[in-house]
Coordinates of C-alpha atoms in Angstrom, one line a residue:
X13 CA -13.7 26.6 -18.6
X14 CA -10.4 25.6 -17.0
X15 CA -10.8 28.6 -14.7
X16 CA -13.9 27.3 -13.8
X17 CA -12.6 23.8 -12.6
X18 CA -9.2 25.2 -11.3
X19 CA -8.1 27.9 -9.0
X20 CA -5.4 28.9 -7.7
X21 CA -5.8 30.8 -3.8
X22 CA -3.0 32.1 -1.2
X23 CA -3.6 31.5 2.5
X24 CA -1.3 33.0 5.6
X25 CA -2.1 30.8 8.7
X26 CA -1.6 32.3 12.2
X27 CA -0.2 28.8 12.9
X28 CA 1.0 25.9 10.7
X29 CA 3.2 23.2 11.5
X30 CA 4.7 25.5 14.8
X31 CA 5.4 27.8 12.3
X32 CA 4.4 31.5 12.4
X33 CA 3.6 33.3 9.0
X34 CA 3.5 29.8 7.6
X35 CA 2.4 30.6 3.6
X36 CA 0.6 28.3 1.7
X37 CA -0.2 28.2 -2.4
X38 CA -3.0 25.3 -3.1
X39 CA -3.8 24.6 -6.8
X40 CA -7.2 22.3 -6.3
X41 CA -10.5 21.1 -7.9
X42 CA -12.7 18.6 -6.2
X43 CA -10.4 15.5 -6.9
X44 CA -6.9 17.1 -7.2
X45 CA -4.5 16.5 -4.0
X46 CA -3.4 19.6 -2.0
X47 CA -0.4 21.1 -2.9
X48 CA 1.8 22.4 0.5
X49 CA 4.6 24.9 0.1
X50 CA 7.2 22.3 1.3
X51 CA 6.2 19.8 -1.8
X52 CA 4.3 16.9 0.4
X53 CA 0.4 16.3 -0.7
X54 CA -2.6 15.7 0.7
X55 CA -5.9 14.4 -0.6
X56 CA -8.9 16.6 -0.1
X57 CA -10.5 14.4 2.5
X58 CA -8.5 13.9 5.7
X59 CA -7.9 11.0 6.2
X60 CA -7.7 9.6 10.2
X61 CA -6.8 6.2 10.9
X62 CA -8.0 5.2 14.7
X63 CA -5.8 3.1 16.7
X64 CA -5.7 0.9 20.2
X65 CA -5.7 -2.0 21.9
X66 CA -8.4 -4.5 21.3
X67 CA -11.8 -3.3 22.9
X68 CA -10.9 0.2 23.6
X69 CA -13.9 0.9 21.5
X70 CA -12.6 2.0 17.9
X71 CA -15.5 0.5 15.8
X72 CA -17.8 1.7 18.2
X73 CA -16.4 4.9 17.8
X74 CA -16.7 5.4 14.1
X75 CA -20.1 3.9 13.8
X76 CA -21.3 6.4 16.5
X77 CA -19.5 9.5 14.5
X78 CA -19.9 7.7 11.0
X79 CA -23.3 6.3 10.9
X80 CA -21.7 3.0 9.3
X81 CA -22.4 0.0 10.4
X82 CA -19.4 -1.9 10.9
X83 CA -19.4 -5.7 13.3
X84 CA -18.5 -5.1 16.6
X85 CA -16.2 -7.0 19.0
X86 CA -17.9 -9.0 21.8
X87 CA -14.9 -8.0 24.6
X88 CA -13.3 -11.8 23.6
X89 CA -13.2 -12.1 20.3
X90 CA -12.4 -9.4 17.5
X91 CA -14.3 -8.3 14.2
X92 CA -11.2 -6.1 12.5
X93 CA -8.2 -7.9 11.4
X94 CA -7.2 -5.3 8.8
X95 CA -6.8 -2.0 8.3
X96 CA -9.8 -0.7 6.3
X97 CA -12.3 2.3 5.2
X98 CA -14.6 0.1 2.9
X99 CA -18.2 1.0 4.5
X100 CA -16.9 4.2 6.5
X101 CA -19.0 7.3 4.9
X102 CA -17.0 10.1 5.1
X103 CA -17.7 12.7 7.9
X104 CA -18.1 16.5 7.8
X105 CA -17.0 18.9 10.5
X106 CA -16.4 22.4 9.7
X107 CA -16.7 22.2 6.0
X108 CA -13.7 19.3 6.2
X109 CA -14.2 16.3 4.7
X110 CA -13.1 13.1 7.5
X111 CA -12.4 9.9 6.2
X112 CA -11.9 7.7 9.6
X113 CA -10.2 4.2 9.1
X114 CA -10.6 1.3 11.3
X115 CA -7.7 -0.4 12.2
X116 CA -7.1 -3.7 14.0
X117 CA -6.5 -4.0 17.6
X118 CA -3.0 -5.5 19.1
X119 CA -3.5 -7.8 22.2
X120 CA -6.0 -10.0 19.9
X121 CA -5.6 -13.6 20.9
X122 CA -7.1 -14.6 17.6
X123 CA -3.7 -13.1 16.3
X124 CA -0.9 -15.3 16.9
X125 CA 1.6 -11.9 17.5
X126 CA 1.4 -8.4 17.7
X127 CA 3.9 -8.4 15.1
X128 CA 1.1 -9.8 12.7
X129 CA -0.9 -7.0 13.5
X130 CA 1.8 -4.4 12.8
X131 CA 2.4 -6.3 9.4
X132 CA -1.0 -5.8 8.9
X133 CA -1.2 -2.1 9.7
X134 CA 2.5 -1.5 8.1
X135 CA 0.9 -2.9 4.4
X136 CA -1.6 -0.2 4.5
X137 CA 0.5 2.8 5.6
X138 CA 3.1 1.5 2.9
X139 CA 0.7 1.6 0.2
X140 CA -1.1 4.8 1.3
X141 CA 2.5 6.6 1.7
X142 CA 3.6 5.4 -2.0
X143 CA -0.1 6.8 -3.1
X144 CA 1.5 10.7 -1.6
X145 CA -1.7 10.0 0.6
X146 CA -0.7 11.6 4.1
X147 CA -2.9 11.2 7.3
X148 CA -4.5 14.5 8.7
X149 CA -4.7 13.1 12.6
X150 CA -4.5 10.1 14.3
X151 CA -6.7 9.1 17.4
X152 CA -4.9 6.1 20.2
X153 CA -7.8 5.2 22.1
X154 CA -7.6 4.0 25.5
X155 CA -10.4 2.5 28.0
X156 CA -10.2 4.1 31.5
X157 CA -11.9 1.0 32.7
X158 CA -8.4 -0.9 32.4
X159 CA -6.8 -0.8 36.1
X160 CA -2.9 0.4 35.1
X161 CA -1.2 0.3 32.1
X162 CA 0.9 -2.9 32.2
X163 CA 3.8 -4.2 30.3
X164 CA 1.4 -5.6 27.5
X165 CA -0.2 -1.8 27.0
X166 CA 3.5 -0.3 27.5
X167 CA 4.4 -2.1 24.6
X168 CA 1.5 -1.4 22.2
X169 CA 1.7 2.8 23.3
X170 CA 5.7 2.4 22.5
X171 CA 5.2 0.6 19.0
X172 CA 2.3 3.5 18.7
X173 CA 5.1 6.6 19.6
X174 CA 7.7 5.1 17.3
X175 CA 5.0 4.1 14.5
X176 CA 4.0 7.9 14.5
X177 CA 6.8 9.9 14.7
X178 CA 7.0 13.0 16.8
X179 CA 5.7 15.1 13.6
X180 CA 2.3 12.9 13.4
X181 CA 2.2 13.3 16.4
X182 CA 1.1 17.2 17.0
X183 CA -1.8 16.0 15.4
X184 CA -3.1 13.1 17.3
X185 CA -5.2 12.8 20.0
X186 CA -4.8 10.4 22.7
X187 CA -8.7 9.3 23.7
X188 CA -9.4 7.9 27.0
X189 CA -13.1 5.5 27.2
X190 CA -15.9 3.7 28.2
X191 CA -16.3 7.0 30.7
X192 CA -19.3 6.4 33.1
X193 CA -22.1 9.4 32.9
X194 CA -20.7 11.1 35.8
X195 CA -17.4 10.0 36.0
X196 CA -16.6 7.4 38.9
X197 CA -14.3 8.9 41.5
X198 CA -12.1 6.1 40.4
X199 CA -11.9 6.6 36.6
X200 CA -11.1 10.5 37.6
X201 CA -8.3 8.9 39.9
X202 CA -7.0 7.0 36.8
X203 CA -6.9 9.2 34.3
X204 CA -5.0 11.3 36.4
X205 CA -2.4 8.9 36.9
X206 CA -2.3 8.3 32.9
X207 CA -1.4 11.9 32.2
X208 CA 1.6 11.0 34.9
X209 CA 2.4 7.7 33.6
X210 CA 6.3 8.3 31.8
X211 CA 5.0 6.4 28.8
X212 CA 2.3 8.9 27.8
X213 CA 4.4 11.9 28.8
X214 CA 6.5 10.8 25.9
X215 CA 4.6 10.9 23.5
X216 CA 3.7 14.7 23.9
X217 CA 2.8 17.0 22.4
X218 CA -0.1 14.0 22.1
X219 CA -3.9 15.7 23.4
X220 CA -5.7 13.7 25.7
X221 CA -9.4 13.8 25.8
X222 CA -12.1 12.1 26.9
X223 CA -15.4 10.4 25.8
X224 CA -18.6 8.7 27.1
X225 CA -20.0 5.6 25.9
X226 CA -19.1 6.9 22.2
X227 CA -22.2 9.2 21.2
X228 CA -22.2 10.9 17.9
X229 CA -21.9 14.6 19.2
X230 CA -18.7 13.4 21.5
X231 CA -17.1 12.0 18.6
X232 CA -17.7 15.4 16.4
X233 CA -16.2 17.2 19.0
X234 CA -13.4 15.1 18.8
X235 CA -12.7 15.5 15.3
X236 CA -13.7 19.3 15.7
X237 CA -10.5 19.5 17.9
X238 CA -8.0 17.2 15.4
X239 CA -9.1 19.7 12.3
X240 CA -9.1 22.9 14.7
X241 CA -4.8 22.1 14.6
X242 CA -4.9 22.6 11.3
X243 CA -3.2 19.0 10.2
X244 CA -1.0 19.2 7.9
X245 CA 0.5 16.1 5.4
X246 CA 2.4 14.3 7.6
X247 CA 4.0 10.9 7.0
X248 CA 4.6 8.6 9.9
X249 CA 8.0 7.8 10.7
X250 CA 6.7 3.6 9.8
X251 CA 6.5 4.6 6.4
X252 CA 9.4 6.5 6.0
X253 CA 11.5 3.6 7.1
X254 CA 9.9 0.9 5.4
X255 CA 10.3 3.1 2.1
X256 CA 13.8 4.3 3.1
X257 CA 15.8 1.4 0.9
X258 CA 13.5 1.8 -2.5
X259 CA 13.4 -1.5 -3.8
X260 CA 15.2 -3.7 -1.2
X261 CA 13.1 -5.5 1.4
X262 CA 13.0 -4.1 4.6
X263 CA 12.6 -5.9 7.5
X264 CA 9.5 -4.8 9.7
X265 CA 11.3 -6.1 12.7
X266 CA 14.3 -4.3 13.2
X267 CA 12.6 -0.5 12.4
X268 CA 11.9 1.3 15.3
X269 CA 8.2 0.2 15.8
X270 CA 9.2 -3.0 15.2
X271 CA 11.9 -2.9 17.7
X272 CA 9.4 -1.8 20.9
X273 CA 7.1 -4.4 19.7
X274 CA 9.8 -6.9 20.5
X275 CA 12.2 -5.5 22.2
X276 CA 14.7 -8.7 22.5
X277 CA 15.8 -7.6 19.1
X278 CA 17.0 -4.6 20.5
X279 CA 19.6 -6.5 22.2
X280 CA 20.3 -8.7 19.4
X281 CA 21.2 -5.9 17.1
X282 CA 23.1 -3.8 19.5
X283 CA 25.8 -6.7 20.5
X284 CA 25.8 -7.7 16.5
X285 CA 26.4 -4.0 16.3
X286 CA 29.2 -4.2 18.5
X287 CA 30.7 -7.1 17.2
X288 CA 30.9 -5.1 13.9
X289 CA 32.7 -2.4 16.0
X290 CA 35.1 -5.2 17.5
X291 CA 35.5 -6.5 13.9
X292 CA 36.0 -3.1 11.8
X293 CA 38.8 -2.4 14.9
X294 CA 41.1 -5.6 14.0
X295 CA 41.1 -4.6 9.7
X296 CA 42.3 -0.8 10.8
X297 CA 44.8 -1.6 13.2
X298 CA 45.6 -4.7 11.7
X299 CA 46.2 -6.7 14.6
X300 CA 45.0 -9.6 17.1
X301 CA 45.7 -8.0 20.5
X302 CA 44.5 -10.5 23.3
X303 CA 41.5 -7.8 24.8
X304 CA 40.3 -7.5 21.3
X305 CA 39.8 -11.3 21.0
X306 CA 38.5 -11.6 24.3
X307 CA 35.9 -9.1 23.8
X308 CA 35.3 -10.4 20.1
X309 CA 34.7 -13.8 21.8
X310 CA 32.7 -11.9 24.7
X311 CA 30.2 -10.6 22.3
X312 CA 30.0 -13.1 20.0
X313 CA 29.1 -15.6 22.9
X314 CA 26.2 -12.5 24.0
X315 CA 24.8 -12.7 20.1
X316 CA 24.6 -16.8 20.5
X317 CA 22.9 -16.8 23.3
X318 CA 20.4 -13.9 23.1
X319 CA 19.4 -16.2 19.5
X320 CA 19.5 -19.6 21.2
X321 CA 17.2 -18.0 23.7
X322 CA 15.0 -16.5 20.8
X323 CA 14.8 -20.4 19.2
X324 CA 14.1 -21.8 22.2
X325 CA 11.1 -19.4 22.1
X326 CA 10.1 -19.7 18.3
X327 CA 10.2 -23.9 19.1
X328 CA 7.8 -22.7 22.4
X329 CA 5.7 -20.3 20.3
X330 CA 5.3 -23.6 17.5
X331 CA 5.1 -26.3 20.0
X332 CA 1.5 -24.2 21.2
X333 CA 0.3 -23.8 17.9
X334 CA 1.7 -20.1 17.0
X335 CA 4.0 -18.5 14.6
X336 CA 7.4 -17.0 15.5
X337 CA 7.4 -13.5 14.7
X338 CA 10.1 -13.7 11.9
X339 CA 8.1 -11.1 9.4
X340 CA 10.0 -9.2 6.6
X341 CA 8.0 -7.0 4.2
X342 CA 8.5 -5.6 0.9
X343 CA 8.1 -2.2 -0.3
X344 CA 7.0 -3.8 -3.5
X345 CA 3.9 -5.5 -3.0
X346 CA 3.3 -8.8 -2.6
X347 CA 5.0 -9.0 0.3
X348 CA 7.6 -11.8 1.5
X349 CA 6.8 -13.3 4.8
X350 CA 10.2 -15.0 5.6

């Protein structure tokens, strides 16, 4: 009986994870995760988590390819705060199960930050990565219809890059939308310029593609191409961080993502950084010399400023009604908003 339920099956791919040769040993039923030769795991079903900005058209999307029936955004005001695969029925292409997930969009005004939102999306990647659940692909979805990709959309396709990692990345697909039916000479014009643009060159070896106004058999071929790369489990970098200290809290802000989504931090921890530097310099040579205390001094006055300037903004951000961005968040869930 057991050999009925179990089985065991050796597969060389042509390709896997840039590899040539690339063997792989799966011991699976229907339920069982898949076991990869280098010891990650990866549930049966593929799981894809869409991302963007708000109104690029990600519920849309997996309701067209799904058949679910999630609320739609009117363009002002957005339905999906969290991420979530409740109500998504799971989609087959070439034999491969699909789960899709929606995710929220940054650039929501009914969110007070975008840091909320990455909080948000950080709380299920953490509890999907201590799960050994690992995303198959990953689809950023971009409207064509926006003019040029300002500082606001730099930002979000940064936090995106650094969320991801370069090894989630191989098997994401950048998708470009709201496409007219032909394309406008204009929308040709600027997706040209978007395969240019510095800040999507670096996050190749991203695909780009393309879709319509979100028809089922576009969206099939777009998940045709993300299982054609033959995903493997791939962590992003997000959760690796956020799981890197085990049971101490990591703070959300000052990982990598967290850094490009506000990217005054940066500064903040590179001249605390050098202060260290400045400081671990005076206990080895054990002395005071005058440059030493006058570049102590120098960055210590740099770290003062760059946080009175930060509370000047947090008493801004509260005067108008919003929350500074000071988020921390546990491995261990519940989480501690500080």
């Amino acid at each position: 009986m057991l050999m009925s339920v179990w089985r065991q099956f050796r597969v060389t791919l042509a390709r896997f994870g840039g590899r040539e040769g690339y063997e792989l040993n799966i011991f699976s039923n229907a339920h069982a995760p898949l076991l990869f030769a280098d010891g990650l795991t990866m549930s049966p079903t593929i799981i894809i988590p869409v991302f963007g900005a708000m109104g690029s058209g990600k519920t849309s999307f997996i309701n067209a390819v799904s058949g679910s029936c999630l609320p739609v955004g009117n363009g002002y005001e957005a339905c999906t705060l969290d991420m979530k695969h409740d109500g998504i029925p799971l989609v087959t292409v070439n034999g491969v199960s699909i789960q899709l997930v929606d995710t929220p969009g940054f650039n929501n005004p009914a969110v007070k930050t975008d840091l909320e939102i990455l909080e948000r999306i950080s709380k299920y990647l953490t509890r999907r990565f201590q799960q050994n659940e690992y995303f198959g692909g990953v689809i950023y979805m971009h409207s064509i219809s926006e003019m040029k990709i300002g500082n606001a959309s730099k930002t979000v396709l940064k936090t995106f890059q650094y969320m991801c990692g370069s090894r989630s990345l191989r098997n994401a697909v950048f998708l470009t939308t709201m496409w007219s039916s032909p394309p406008t000479s204009r929308e040709l014009q600027r997706e040209e310029e978007l395969r240019r643009h510095p800040i999507v060159c670096a996050i190749s070896p991203i695909t780009i593609m393309r879709i319509g106004r979100r028809t089922c058999s576009e969206g099939i071929d777009i998940l045709r191409a993300l299982v054609s790369k033959t995903p493997r489990p791939c962590p992003f970098d997000l959760q690796i961080e956020l799981s890197a200290s085990g049971e101490e809290e990591v703070s959300l802000q000052y990982t990598a993502a967290g850094l490009a989504m506000v990217p005054e931090l940066a500064d903040v921890a590179e001249a605390q950084h050098k202060l260290n530097t400045l400081r671990g310099e005076q206990d080895d040579q054990k002395t005071n010399t005058a440059e030493i205390e006058r570049r102590r001094k120098e960055y210590e006055s740099m770290v003062w400023n760059i946080r009175e300037a930060r509370r000047l903004q947090d008493f801004e951000t509260i005067r108008r009604g919003g929350r500074p961005p000071g988020v921390y968040v546990s491995v261990t869930f519940p989480c501690t908003i500080v």
